[in-house]
PDB file of C-alpha atoms in Angstrom:
ATOM      1  CA  MET A   1       0.000   0.000   0.000  1.00 50.00           C
ATOM      2  CA  GLU A   2       1.220   3.455  -0.884  1.00 55.00           C
ATOM      3  CA  THR A   3       2.215   5.679   2.029  1.00 67.00           C
ATOM      4  CA  ARG A   4       0.705   9.154   1.881  1.00 75.00           C
ATOM      5  CA  THR A   5       2.297  12.070   3.668  1.00 85.00           C
ATOM      6  CA  PHE A   6       0.398  14.629   5.725  1.00 87.00           C
ATOM      7  CA  SER A   7       0.959  17.132   2.926  1.00 89.00           C
ATOM      8  CA  ASP A   8      -0.450  14.706   0.325  1.00 90.00           C
ATOM      9  CA  MET A   9      -3.563  14.168   2.421  1.00 89.00           C
ATOM     10  CA  ILE A  10      -4.395  17.819   3.144  1.00 93.00           C
ATOM     11  CA  ASN A  11      -3.802  18.800  -0.492  1.00 92.00           C
ATOM     12  CA  GLY A  12      -6.481  16.432  -1.802  1.00 85.00           C
ATOM     13  CA  PRO A  13      -9.777  17.699  -3.254  1.00 87.00           C
ATOM     14  CA  GLY A  14     -11.968  16.321  -0.479  1.00 89.00           C
ATOM     15  CA  PRO A  15     -12.325  17.812   2.996  1.00 95.00           C
ATOM     16  CA  VAL A  16      -9.707  16.703   5.517  1.00 96.00           C
ATOM     17  CA  LEU A  17     -10.333  17.357   9.205  1.00 97.00           C
ATOM     18  CA  VAL A  18      -7.173  17.409  11.299  1.00 97.00           C
ATOM     19  CA  ASP A  19      -7.542  16.917  15.046  1.00 98.00           C
ATOM     20  CA  PHE A  20      -4.497  18.414  16.769  1.00 97.00           C
ATOM     21  CA  SER A  21      -4.528  16.851  20.223  1.00 98.00           C
ATOM     22  CA  ALA A  22      -2.449  15.379  23.047  1.00 97.00           C
ATOM     23  CA  GLU A  23      -2.733  12.194  25.097  1.00 96.00           C
ATOM     24  CA  TRP A  24      -2.773  14.119  28.402  1.00 97.00           C
ATOM     25  CA  CYS A  25      -5.650  16.387  27.296  1.00 97.00           C
ATOM     26  CA  GLY A  26      -9.100  15.589  28.754  1.00 97.00           C
ATOM     27  CA  PRO A  27     -11.113  17.560  26.163  1.00 97.00           C
ATOM     28  CA  CYS A  28      -9.091  15.821  23.417  1.00 97.00           C
ATOM     29  CA  ARG A  29     -10.320  12.465  24.707  1.00 97.00           C
ATOM     30  CA  MET A  30     -13.884  13.860  24.552  1.00 97.00           C
ATOM     31  CA  MET A  31     -13.398  14.519  20.818  1.00 97.00           C
ATOM     32  CA  LYS A  32     -12.674  10.852  19.999  1.00 96.00           C
ATOM     33  CA  PRO A  33     -16.313   9.600  20.060  1.00 97.00           C
ATOM     34  CA  ILE A  34     -17.468  12.806  18.344  1.00 98.00           C
ATOM     35  CA  LEU A  35     -15.032  12.249  15.467  1.00 98.00           C
ATOM     36  CA  GLU A  36     -15.967   8.560  15.276  1.00 97.00           C
ATOM     37  CA  GLU A  37     -19.650   9.527  14.953  1.00 97.00           C
ATOM     38  CA  LEU A  38     -18.757  12.096  12.289  1.00 97.00           C
ATOM     39  CA  LYS A  39     -16.835   9.458  10.304  1.00 97.00           C
ATOM     40  CA  ASP A  40     -19.716   6.980  10.674  1.00 97.00           C
ATOM     41  CA  ASP A  41     -22.173   9.601   9.383  1.00 95.00           C
ATOM     42  CA  LEU A  42     -20.059  10.993   6.524  1.00 95.00           C
ATOM     43  CA  GLY A  43     -17.973   7.948   5.547  1.00 94.00           C
ATOM     44  CA  ASP A  44     -15.798   8.624   2.488  1.00 92.00           C
ATOM     45  CA  LYS A  45     -16.956  12.255   2.250  1.00 93.00           C
ATOM     46  CA  ILE A  46     -14.371  13.197   4.886  1.00 95.00           C
ATOM     47  CA  THR A  47     -10.857  12.187   5.886  1.00 95.00           C
ATOM     48  CA  ILE A  48     -10.028  12.597   9.567  1.00 96.00           C
ATOM     49  CA  ILE A  49      -6.423  12.736  10.749  1.00 95.00           C
ATOM     50  CA  LYS A  50      -5.296  12.834  14.371  1.00 95.00           C
ATOM     51  CA  VAL A  51      -2.026  14.663  15.061  1.00 95.00           C
ATOM     52  CA  ASP A  52      -0.431  14.396  18.505  1.00 96.00           C
ATOM     53  CA  VAL A  53       1.169  17.791  19.127  1.00 96.00           C
ATOM     54  CA  ASP A  54       3.754  16.294  21.495  1.00 96.00           C
ATOM     55  CA  LYS A  55       4.931  13.779  18.882  1.00 95.00           C
ATOM     56  CA  ASN A  56       4.681  16.216  15.933  1.00 92.00           C
ATOM     57  CA  PRO A  57       5.891  19.615  17.162  1.00 93.00           C
ATOM     58  CA  ALA A  58       6.812  20.720  13.630  1.00 91.00           C
ATOM     59  CA  ALA A  59       3.216  20.378  12.382  1.00 88.00           C
ATOM     60  CA  SER A  60       1.963  22.174  15.477  1.00 90.00           C
ATOM     61  CA  GLY A  61       4.351  25.030  14.803  1.00 92.00           C
ATOM     62  CA  ILE A  62       3.501  25.351  11.116  1.00 93.00           C
ATOM     63  CA  TYR A  63      -0.216  25.695  11.885  1.00 94.00           C
ATOM     64  CA  HIS A  64       0.282  27.808  15.043  1.00 94.00           C
ATOM     65  CA  ILE A  65      -1.440  25.335  17.348  1.00 96.00           C
ATOM     66  CA  THR A  66      -1.342  26.886  20.814  1.00 93.00           C
ATOM     67  CA  GLY A  67      -4.100  24.890  22.505  1.00 95.00           C
ATOM     68  CA  VAL A  68      -5.606  21.430  22.173  1.00 97.00           C
ATOM     69  CA  PRO A  69      -7.857  20.154  20.903  1.00 98.00           C
ATOM     70  CA  THR A  70      -7.731  22.306  17.787  1.00 98.00           C
ATOM     71  CA  LEU A  71      -9.624  21.160  14.703  1.00 98.00           C
ATOM     72  CA  VAL A  72      -8.501  22.401  11.297  1.00 97.00           C
ATOM     73  CA  LEU A  73     -10.475  21.658   8.138  1.00 97.00           C
ATOM     74  CA  PHE A  74      -8.449  21.602   4.915  1.00 96.00           C
ATOM     75  CA  ARG A  75      -9.563  21.415   1.308  1.00 94.00           C
ATOM     76  CA  ASN A  76      -7.092  21.540  -1.571  1.00 94.00           C
ATOM     77  CA  GLY A  77      -4.372  22.379   0.951  1.00 93.00           C
ATOM     78  CA  LYS A  78      -6.148  25.510   2.212  1.00 95.00           C
ATOM     79  CA  ILE A  79      -7.521  26.027   5.706  1.00 96.00           C
ATOM     80  CA  GLU A  80     -11.284  26.392   5.316  1.00 96.00           C
ATOM     81  CA  TRP A  81     -12.175  26.407   9.023  1.00 97.00           C
ATOM     82  CA  ARG A  82     -10.483  26.166  12.388  1.00 97.00           C
ATOM     83  CA  GLN A  83     -11.686  25.991  15.971  1.00 97.00           C
ATOM     84  CA  SER A  84     -10.221  25.106  19.352  1.00 97.00           C
ATOM     85  CA  GLY A  85     -12.065  23.196  22.042  1.00 97.00           C
ATOM     86  CA  VAL A  86     -14.649  20.444  21.979  1.00 97.00           C
ATOM     87  CA  VAL A  87     -16.940  20.831  18.943  1.00 97.00           C
ATOM     88  CA  PRO A  88     -20.291  18.981  18.738  1.00 97.00           C
ATOM     89  CA  VAL A  89     -20.795  16.600  15.824  1.00 96.00           C
ATOM     90  CA  SER A  90     -23.793  18.607  14.577  1.00 97.00           C
ATOM     91  CA  HIS A  91     -21.639  21.728  14.216  1.00 97.00           C
ATOM     92  CA  LEU A  92     -18.853  19.819  12.464  1.00 97.00           C
ATOM     93  CA  LYS A  93     -21.348  18.401   9.953  1.00 96.00           C
ATOM     94  CA  GLN A  94     -22.715  21.894   9.234  1.00 95.00           C
ATOM     95  CA  VAL A  95     -19.229  23.252   8.596  1.00 95.00           C
ATOM     96  CA  ILE A  96     -18.294  20.352   6.287  1.00 94.00           C
ATOM     97  CA  GLU A  97     -21.571  20.478   4.347  1.00 90.00           C
ATOM     98  CA  LYS A  98     -21.000  24.179   3.560  1.00 88.00           C
ATOM     99  CA  LEU A  99     -17.790  23.353   1.638  1.00 82.00           C
TER     100      LEU A  99
END
């Protein structure tokens, strides 16, 4: 199977939601079932990537991640939406459907 880089994934035509989080972060753990529900609802319409800011400090720096969880929605390599904190699945679906 071909290995795709982070850059390859966020530069694709479909929406890519990146969850910048950390293992020690309580609210980040709250996002896990929300993102699973979102993936169940939207299936192939969305790609969801989890990035641990402690293990990937370079990515955190590039996108100026100062708090976790921070969700960043990319399309064609551009940031379309960004929000920090726990975000309900209904709001995430609204944001993605507007793309």
